[in-house]
Each structure stands twice: as C-alpha cells, then as structure tokens.
mmCIF file with all atom_site columns, C-alpha atoms in Angstrom:
data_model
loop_
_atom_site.group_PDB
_atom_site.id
_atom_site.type_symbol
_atom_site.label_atom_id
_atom_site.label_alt_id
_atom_site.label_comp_id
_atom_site.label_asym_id
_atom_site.label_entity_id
_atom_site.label_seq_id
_atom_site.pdbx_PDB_ins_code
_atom_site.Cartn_x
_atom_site.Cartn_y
_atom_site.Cartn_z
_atom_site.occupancy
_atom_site.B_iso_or_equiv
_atom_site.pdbx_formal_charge
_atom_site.auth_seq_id
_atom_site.auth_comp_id
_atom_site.auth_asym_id
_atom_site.auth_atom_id
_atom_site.pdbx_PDB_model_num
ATOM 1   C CA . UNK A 1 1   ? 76.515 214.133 109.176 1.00 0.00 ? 142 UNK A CA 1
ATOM 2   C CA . UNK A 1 2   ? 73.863 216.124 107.197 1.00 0.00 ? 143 UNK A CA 1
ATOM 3   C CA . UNK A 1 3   ? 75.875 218.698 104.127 1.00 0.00 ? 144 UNK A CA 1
ATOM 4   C CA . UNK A 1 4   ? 76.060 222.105 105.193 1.00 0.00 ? 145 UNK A CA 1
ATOM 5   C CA . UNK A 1 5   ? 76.148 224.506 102.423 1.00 0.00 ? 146 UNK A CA 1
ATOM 6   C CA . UNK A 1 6   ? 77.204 227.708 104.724 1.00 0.00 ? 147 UNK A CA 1
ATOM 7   C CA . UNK A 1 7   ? 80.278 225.808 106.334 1.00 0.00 ? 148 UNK A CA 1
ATOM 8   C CA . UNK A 1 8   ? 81.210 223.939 102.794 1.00 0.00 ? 149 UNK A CA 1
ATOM 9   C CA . UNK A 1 9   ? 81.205 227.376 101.246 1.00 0.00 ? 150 UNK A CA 1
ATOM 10  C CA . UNK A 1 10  ? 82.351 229.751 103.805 1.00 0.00 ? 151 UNK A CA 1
ATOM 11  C CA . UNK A 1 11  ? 83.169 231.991 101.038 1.00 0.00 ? 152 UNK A CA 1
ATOM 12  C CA . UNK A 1 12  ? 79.371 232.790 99.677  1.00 0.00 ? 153 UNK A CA 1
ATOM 13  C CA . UNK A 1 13  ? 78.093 232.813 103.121 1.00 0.00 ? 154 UNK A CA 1
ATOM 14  C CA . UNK A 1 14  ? 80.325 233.900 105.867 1.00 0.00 ? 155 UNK A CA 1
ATOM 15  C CA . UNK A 1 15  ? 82.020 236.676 104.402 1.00 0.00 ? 156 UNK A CA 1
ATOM 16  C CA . UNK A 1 16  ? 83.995 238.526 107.197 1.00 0.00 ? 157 UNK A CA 1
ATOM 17  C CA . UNK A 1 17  ? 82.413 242.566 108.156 1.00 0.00 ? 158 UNK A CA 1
ATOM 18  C CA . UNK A 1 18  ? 84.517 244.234 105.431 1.00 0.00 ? 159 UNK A CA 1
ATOM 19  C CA . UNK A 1 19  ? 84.013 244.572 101.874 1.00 0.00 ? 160 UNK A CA 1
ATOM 20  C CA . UNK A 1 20  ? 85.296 241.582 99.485  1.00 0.00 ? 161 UNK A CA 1
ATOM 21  C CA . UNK A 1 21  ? 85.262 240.581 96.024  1.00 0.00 ? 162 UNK A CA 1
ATOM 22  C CA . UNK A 1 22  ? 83.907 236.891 95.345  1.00 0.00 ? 163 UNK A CA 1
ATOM 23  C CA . UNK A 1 23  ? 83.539 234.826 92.357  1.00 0.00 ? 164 UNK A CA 1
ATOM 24  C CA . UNK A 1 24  ? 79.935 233.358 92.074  1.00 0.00 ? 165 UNK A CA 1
ATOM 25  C CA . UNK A 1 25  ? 79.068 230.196 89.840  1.00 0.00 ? 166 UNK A CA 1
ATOM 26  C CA . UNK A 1 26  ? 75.952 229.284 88.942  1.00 0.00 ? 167 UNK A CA 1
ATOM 27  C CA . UNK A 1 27  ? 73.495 227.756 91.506  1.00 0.00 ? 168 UNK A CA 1
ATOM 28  C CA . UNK A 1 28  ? 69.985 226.609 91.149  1.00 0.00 ? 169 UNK A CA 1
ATOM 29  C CA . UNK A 1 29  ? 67.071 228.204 93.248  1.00 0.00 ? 170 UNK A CA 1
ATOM 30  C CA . UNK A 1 30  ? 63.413 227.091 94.313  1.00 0.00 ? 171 UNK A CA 1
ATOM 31  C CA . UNK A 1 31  ? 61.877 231.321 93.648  1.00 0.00 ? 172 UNK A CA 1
ATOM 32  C CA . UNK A 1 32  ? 59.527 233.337 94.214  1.00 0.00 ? 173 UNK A CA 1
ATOM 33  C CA . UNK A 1 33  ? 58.715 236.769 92.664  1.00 0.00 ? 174 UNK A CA 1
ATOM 34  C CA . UNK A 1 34  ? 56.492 239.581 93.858  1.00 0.00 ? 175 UNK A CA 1
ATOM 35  C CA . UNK A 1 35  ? 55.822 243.455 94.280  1.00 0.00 ? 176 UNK A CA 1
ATOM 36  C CA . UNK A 1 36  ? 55.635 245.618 97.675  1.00 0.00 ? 177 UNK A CA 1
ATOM 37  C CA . UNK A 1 37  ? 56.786 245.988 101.082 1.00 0.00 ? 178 UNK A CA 1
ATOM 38  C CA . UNK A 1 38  ? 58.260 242.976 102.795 1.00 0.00 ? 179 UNK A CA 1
ATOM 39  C CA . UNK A 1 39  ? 57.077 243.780 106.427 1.00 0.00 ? 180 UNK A CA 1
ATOM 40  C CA . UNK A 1 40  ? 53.279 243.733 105.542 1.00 0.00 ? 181 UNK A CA 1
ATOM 41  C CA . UNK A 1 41  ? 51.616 241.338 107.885 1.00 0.00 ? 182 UNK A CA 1
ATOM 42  C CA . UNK A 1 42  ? 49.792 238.905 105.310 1.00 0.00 ? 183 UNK A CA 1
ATOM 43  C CA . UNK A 1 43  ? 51.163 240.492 102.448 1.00 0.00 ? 184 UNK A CA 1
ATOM 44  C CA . UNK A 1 44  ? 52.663 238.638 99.163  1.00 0.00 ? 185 UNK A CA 1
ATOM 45  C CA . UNK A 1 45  ? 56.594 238.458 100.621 1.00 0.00 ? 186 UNK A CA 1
ATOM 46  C CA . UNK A 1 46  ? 55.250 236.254 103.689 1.00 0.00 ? 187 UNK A CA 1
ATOM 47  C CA . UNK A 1 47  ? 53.145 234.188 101.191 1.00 0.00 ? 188 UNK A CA 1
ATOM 48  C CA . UNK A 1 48  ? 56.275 233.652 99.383  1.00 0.00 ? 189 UNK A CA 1
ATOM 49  C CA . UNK A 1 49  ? 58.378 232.671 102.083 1.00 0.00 ? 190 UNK A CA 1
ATOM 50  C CA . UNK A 1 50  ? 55.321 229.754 103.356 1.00 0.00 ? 191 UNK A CA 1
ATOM 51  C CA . UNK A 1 51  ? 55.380 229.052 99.521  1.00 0.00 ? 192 UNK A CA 1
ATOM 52  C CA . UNK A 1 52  ? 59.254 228.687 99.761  1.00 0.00 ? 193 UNK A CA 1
ATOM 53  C CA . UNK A 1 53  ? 59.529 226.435 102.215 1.00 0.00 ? 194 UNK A CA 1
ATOM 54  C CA . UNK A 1 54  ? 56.460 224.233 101.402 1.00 0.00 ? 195 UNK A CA 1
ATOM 55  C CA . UNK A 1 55  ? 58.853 223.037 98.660  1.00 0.00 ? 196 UNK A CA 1
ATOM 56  C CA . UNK A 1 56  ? 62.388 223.073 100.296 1.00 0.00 ? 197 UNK A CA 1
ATOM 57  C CA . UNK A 1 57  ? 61.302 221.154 102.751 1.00 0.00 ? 198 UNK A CA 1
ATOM 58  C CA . UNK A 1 58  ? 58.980 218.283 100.150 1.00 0.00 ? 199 UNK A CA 1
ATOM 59  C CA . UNK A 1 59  ? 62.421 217.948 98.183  1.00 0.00 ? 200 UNK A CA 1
ATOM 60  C CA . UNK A 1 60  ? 64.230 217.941 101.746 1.00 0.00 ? 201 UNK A CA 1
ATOM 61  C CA . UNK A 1 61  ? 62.334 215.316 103.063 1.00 0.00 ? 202 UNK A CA 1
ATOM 62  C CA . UNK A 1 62  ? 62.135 212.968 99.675  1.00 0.00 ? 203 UNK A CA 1
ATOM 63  C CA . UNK A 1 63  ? 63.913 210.838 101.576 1.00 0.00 ? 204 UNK A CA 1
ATOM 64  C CA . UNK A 1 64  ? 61.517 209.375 103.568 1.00 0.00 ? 205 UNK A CA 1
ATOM 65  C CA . UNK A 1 65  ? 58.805 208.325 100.193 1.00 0.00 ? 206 UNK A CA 1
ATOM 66  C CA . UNK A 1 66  ? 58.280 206.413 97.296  1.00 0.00 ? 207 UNK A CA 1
ATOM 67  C CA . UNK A 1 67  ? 60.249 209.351 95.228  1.00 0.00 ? 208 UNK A CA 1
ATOM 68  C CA . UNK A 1 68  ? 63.697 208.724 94.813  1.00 0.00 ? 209 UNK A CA 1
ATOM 69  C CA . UNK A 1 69  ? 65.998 211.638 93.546  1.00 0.00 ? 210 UNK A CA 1
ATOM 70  C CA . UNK A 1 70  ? 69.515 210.191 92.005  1.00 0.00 ? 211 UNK A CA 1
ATOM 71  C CA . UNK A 1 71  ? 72.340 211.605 94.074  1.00 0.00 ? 212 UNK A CA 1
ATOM 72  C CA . UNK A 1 72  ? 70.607 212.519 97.051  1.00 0.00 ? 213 UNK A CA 1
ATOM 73  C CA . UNK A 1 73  ? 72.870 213.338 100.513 1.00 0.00 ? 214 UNK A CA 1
ATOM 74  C CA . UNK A 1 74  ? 71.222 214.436 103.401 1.00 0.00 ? 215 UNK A CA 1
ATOM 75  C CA . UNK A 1 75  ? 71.898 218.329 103.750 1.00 0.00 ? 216 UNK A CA 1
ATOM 76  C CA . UNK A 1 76  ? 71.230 221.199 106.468 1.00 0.00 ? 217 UNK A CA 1
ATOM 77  C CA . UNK A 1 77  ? 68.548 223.709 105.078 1.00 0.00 ? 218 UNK A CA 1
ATOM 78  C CA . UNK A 1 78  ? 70.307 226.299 102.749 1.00 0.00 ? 219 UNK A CA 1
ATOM 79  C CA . UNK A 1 79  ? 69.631 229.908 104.468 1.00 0.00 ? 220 UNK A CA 1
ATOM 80  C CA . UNK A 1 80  ? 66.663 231.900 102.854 1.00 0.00 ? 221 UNK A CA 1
ATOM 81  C CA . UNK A 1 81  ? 67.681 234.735 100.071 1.00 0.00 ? 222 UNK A CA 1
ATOM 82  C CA . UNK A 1 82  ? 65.913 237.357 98.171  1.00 0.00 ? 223 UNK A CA 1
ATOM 83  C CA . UNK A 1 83  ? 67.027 239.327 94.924  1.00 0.00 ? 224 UNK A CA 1
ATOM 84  C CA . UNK A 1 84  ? 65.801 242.751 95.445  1.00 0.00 ? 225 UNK A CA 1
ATOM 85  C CA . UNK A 1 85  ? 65.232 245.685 92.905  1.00 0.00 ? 226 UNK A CA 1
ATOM 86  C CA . UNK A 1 86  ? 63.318 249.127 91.918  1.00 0.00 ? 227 UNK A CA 1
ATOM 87  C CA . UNK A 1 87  ? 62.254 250.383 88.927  1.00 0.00 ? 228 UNK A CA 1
ATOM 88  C CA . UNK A 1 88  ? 64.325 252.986 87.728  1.00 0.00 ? 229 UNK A CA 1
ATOM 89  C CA . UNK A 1 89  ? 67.185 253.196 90.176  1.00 0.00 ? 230 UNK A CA 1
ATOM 90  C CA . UNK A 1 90  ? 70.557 251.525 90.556  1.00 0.00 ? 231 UNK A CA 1
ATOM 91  C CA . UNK A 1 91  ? 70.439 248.967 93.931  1.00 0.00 ? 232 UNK A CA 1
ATOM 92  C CA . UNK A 1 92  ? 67.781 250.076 96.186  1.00 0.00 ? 233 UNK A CA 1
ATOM 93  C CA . UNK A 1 93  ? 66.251 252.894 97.857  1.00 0.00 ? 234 UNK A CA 1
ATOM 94  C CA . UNK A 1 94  ? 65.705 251.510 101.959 1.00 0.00 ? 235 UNK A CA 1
ATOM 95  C CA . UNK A 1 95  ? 63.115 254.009 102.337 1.00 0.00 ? 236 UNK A CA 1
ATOM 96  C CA . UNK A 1 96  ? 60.370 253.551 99.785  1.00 0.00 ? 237 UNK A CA 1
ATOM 97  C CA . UNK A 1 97  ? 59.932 249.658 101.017 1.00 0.00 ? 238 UNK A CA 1
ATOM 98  C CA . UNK A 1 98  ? 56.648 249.947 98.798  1.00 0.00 ? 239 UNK A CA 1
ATOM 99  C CA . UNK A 1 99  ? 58.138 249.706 95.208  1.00 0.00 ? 240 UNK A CA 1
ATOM 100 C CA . UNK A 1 100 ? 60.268 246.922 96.082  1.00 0.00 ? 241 UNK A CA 1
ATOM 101 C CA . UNK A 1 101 ? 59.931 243.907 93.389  1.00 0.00 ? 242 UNK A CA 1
ATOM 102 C CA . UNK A 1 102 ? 61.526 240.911 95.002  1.00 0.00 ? 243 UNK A CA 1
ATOM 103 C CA . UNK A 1 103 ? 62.925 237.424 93.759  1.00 0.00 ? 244 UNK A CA 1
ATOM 104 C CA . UNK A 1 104 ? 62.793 235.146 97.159  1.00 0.00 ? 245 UNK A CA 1
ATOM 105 C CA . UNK A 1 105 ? 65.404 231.983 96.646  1.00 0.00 ? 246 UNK A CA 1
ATOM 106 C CA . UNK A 1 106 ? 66.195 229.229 98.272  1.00 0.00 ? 247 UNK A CA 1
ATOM 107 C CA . UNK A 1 107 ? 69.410 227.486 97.103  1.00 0.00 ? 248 UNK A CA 1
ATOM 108 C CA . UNK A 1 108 ? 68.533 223.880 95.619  1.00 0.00 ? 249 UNK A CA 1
ATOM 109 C CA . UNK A 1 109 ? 71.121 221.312 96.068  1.00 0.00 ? 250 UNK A CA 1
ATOM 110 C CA . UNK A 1 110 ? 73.049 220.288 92.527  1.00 0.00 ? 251 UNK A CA 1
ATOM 111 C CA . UNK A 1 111 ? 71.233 217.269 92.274  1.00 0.00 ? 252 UNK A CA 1
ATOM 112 C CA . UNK A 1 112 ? 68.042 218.004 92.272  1.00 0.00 ? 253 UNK A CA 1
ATOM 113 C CA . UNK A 1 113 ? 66.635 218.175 88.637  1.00 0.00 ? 254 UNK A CA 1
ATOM 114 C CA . UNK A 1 114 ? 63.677 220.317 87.244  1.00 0.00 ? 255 UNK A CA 1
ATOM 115 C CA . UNK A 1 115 ? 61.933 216.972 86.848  1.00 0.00 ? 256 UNK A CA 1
ATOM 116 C CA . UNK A 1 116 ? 62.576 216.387 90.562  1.00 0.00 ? 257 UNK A CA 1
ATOM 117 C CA . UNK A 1 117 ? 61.311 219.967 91.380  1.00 0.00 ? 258 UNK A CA 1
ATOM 118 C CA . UNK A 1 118 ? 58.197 219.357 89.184  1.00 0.00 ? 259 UNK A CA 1
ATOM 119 C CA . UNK A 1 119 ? 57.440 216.059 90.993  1.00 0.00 ? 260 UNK A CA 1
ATOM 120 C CA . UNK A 1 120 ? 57.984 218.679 94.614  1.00 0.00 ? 261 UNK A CA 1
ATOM 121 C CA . UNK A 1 121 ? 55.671 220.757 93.131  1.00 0.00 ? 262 UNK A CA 1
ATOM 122 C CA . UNK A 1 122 ? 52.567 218.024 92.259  1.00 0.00 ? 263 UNK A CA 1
ATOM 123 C CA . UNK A 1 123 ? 53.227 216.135 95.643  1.00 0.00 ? 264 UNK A CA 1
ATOM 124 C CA . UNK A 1 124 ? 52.932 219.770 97.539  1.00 0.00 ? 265 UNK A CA 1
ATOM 125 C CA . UNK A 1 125 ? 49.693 220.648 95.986  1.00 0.00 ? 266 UNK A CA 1
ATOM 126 C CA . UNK A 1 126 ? 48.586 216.994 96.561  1.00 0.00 ? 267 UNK A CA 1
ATOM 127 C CA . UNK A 1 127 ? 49.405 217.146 100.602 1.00 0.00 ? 268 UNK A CA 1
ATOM 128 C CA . UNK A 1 128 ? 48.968 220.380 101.453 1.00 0.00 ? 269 UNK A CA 1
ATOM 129 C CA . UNK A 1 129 ? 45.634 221.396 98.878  1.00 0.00 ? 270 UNK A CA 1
ATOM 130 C CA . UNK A 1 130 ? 47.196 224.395 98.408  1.00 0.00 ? 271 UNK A CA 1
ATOM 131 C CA . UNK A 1 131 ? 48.620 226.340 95.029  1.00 0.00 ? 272 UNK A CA 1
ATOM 132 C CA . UNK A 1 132 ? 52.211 226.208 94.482  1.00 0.00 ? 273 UNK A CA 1
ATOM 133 C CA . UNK A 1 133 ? 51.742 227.865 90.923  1.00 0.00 ? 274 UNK A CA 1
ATOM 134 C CA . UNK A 1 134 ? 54.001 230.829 91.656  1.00 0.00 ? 275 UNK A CA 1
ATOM 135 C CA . UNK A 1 135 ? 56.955 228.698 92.373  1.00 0.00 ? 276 UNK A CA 1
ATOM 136 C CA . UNK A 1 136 ? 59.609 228.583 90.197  1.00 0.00 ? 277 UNK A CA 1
ATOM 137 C CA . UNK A 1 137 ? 62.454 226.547 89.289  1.00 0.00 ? 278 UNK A CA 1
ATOM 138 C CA . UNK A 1 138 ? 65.680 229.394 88.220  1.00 0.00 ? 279 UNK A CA 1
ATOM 139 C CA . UNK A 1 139 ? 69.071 229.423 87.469  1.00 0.00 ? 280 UNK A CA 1
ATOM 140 C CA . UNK A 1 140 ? 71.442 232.164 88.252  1.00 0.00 ? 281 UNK A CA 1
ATOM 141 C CA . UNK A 1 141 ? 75.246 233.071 87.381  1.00 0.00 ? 282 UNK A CA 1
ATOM 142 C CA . UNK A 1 142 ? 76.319 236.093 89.483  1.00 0.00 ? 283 UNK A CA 1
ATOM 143 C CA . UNK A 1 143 ? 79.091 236.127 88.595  1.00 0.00 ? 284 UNK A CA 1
ATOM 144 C CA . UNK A 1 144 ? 81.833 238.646 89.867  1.00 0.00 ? 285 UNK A CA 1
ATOM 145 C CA . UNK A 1 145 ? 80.459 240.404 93.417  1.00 0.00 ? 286 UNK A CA 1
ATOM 146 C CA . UNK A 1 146 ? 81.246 242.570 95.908  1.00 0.00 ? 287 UNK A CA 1
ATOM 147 C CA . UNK A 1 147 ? 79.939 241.175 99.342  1.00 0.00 ? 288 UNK A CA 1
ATOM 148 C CA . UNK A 1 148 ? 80.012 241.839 103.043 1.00 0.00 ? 289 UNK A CA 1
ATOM 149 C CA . UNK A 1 149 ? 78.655 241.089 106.190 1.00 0.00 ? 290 UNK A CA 1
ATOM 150 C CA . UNK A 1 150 ? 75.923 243.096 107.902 1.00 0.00 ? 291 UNK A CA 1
ATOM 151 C CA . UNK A 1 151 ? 75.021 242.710 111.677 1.00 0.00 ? 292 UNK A CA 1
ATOM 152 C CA . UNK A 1 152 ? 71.824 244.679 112.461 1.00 0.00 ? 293 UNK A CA 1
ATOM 153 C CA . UNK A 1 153 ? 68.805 245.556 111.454 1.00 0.00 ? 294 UNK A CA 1
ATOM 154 C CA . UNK A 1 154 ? 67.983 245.796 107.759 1.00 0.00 ? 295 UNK A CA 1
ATOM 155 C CA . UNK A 1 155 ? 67.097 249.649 107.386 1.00 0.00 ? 296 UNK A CA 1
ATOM 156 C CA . UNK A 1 156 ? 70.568 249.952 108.514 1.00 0.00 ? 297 UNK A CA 1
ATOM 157 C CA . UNK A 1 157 ? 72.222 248.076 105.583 1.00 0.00 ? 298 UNK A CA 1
ATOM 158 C CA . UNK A 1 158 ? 73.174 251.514 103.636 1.00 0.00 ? 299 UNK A CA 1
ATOM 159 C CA . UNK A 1 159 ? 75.880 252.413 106.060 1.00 0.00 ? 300 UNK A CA 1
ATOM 160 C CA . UNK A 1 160 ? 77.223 248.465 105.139 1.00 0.00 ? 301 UNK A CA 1
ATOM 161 C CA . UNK A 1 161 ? 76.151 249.393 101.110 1.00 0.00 ? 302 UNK A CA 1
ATOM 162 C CA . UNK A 1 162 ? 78.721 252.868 101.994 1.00 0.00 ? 303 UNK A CA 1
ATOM 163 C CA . UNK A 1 163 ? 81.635 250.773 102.499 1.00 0.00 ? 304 UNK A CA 1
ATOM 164 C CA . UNK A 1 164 ? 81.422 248.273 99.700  1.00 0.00 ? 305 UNK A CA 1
ATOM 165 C CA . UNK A 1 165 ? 80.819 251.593 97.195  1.00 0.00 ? 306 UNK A CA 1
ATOM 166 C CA . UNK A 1 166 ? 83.624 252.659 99.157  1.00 0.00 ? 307 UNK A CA 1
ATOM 167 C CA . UNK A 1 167 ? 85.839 249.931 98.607  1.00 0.00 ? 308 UNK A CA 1
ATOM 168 C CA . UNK A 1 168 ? 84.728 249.191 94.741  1.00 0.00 ? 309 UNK A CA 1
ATOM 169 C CA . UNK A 1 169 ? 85.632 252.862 94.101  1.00 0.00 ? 310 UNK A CA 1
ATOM 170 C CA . UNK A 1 170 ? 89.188 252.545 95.798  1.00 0.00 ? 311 UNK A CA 1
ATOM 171 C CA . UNK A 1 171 ? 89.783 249.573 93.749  1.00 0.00 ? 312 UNK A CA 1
ATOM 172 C CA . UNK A 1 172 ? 88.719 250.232 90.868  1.00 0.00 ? 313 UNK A CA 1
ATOM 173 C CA . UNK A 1 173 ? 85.895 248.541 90.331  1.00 0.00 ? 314 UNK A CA 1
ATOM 174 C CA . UNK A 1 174 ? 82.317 249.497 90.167  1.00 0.00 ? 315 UNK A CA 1
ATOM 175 C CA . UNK A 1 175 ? 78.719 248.817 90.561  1.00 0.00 ? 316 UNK A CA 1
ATOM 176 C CA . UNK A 1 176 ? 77.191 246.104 87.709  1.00 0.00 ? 317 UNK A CA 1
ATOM 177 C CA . UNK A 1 177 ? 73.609 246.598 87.978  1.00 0.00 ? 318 UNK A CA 1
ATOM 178 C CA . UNK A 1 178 ? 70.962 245.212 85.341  1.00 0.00 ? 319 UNK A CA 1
ATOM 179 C CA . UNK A 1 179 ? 67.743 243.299 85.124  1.00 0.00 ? 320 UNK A CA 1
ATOM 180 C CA . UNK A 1 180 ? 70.077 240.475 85.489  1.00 0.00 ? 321 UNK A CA 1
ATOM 181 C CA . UNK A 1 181 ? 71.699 241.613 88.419  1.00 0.00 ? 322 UNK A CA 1
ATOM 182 C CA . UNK A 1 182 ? 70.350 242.689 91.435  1.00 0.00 ? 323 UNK A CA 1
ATOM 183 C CA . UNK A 1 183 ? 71.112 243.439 95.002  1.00 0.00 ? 324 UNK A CA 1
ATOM 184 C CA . UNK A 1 184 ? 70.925 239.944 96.605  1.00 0.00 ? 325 UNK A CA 1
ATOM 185 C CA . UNK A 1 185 ? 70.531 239.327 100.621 1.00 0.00 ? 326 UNK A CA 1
ATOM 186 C CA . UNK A 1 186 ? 71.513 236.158 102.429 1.00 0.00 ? 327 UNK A CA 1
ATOM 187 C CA . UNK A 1 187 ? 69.537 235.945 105.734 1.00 0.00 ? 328 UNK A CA 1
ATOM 188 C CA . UNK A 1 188 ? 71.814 233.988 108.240 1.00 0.00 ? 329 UNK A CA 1
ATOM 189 C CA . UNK A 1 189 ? 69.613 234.871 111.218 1.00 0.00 ? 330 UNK A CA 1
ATOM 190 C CA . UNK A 1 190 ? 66.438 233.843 112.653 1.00 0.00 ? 331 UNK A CA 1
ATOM 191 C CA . UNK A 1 191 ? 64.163 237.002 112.766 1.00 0.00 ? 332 UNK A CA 1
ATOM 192 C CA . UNK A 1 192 ? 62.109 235.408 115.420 1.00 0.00 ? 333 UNK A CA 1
ATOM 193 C CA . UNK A 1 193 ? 64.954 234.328 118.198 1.00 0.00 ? 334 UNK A CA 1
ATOM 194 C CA . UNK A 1 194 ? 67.047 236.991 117.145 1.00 0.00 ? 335 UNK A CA 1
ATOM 195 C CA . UNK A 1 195 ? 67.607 240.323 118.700 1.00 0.00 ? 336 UNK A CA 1
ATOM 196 C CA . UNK A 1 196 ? 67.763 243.026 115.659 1.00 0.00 ? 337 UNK A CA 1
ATOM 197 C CA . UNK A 1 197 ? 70.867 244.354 116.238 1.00 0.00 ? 338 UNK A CA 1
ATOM 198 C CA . UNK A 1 198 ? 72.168 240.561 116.057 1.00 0.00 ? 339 UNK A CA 1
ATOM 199 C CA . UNK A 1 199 ? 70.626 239.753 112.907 1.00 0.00 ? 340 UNK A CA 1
ATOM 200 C CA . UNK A 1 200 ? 72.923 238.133 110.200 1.00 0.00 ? 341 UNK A CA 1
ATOM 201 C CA . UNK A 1 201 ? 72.329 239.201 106.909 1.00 0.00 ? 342 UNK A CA 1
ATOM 202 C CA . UNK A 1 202 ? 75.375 238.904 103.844 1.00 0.00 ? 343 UNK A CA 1
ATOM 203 C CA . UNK A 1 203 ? 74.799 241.761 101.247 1.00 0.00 ? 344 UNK A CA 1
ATOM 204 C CA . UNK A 1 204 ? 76.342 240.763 97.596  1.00 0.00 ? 345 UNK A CA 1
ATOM 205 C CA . UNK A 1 205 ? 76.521 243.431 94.839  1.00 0.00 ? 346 UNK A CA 1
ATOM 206 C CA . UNK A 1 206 ? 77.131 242.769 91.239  1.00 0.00 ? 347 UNK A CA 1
ATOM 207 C CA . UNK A 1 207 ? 80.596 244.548 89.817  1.00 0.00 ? 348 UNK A CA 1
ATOM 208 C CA . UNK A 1 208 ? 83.203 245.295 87.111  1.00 0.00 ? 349 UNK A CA 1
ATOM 209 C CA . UNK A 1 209 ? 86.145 246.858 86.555  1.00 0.00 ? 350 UNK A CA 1
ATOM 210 C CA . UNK A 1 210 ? 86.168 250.167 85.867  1.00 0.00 ? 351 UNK A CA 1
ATOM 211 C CA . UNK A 1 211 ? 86.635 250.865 81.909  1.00 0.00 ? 352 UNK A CA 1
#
C-alpha cells in the first residue's frame, strides 16, 4: 500500500477547525517562486503549479526507468502548498491579490537527494522539451506554528487568521513573521471537483512566545 504523507502525519495536515500549536521539522520541497495574483488565467502561479507537477510526478514515477533512487517506497502524492508574503506587511493582505510574491511547494519524500532532483530535472526537459529552470530544490525548518483548518473559500481565510491571532494572544504567544517565515497554505482539496465552500485548505503561521 502506497505511503501517505497526510494520514502518516495527521498532525501537519489534518489539523482539527480550531487553532493549535505544532512543532514543524524540516522537510524538503520541489518550489517555485513568483510575483502577482494567483487567479490570473495563464498567469505565472498556474505556470508554476504545471512546472510543479512536471517534476513530482518524473521523481514519482522513477520507478518505472532506468533511474534508480536508493530508498525509494511507493507514496500517495503529497498535497500542493504555497508560502505566501507582501512586501511590507506582517502575513497577508486578502485583498490586494496583486502584490502577492509566492513560494509554491510540493513536499519531496526524505529520500530523494538533490542529485536525484537534478537527474528529475534533465529527464523533464528531455521528455517534455520544455524549461524546468525555475524549479528549485529547498529546504525549510518552520519550526514552532500556529495552524488550523479552513473549510471554504480562500478570500474567507481572515475570519480562520481571527481565531488563531485570537488564540496566540490568549496564550501568550505571538505572530513570528520574517523573510524566513511566511504564511504557508496546505491545499487538501481539489479546486476542480470541489464545491468552494468545501474546499480544504490548512493555514500554518509562524510563532513565539511572547517576551
């Protein structure tokens, strides 16, 4: 049975509907970065996402050429993420979707190597005669978070944003922002068979206690 990251780690990906503090190590991410408003038809956020995938799914499906990666286990897709951020302001502001810089991630398993993502890389371009320049292997430590689960739309992710300021502020802890650490999105839900106000979508924050 193929390795499924969101049921193996409930606790980064199916946080319950209420604010909670989690612990995040460091993971390893096939990325993406890029300027402007995610909903523009042909625009750079739905390159990166075709860009995303043209990877995930070369390393995914290793399996089945001549490459062999050490360590490989057959594994279930890890959900799409972005890393989202605006110059000059702390978290985001929802409506000014045109300044948004974006980091789109897809979680790499831990044993694929950046030798193993530069072969994904060469065999893309090779098969698909496209550019795969912009891709990027990163490495991120989040670190200590505040995270909760949003169901609906995305424009109406501040009233779920409310709550976890809420709840940092009763416990005494509060927002961590930095060029390090940015709001981060987990999209459980397919945009294209899913109704809006069904969408899935896990909002992560960084924190600290309060000095």
């Amino acid at each position: 049975m193929a390795f499924d990251y969101k049921k193996e780690y409930k606790e980064f990906y199916m946080p319950k509907n209420k604010p909670e503090i989690v612990h995040v190590p460091e993971m390893n991410f096939i990325a993406v970065r890029g300027t402007g408003n995610p909903n523009e038809e042909g625009g750079a956020y739905k390159e990166a996402i075709g860009l995303l995938y043209g990877i995930a799914f070369t390393i995914k499906m290793s399996k089945k050429g001549s490459h062999e990666i050490e360590g490989y286990f057959d594994y279930v897709m890890p959900p799409l993420e972005g890393f989202w951020y605006q110059e000059g302001i702390e978290g985001i502001d929802y409506t000014k979707k045109a300044d948004f810089h974006w980091i789109s991630v897809i979680r790499l398993p831990d044993f694929v190597t950046k030798e193993d993502f530069d072969w994904a890389i060469a065999e893309a371009e090779k098969k698909k005669k496209a550019d795969f320049s912009k891709v990027e292997f990163l490495t991120i430590t989040e670190g200590m978070c505040v995270q909760c689960m949003h169901i609906g739309p995305f424009d109406d992710e501040p009233e779920t944003v409310e709550k976890m300021d809420q709840f940092l502020e009763e416990n005494g802890y509060e927002n961590d922002f930095s060029q390090e650490r940015l709001h981060h999105e987990i999209y459980l839900s397919d945009a294209r068979r899913v109704a809006p106000e069904k969408w899935k979508t896990v909002i992560r924050h960084p924190i600290r206690k309060k000095q």
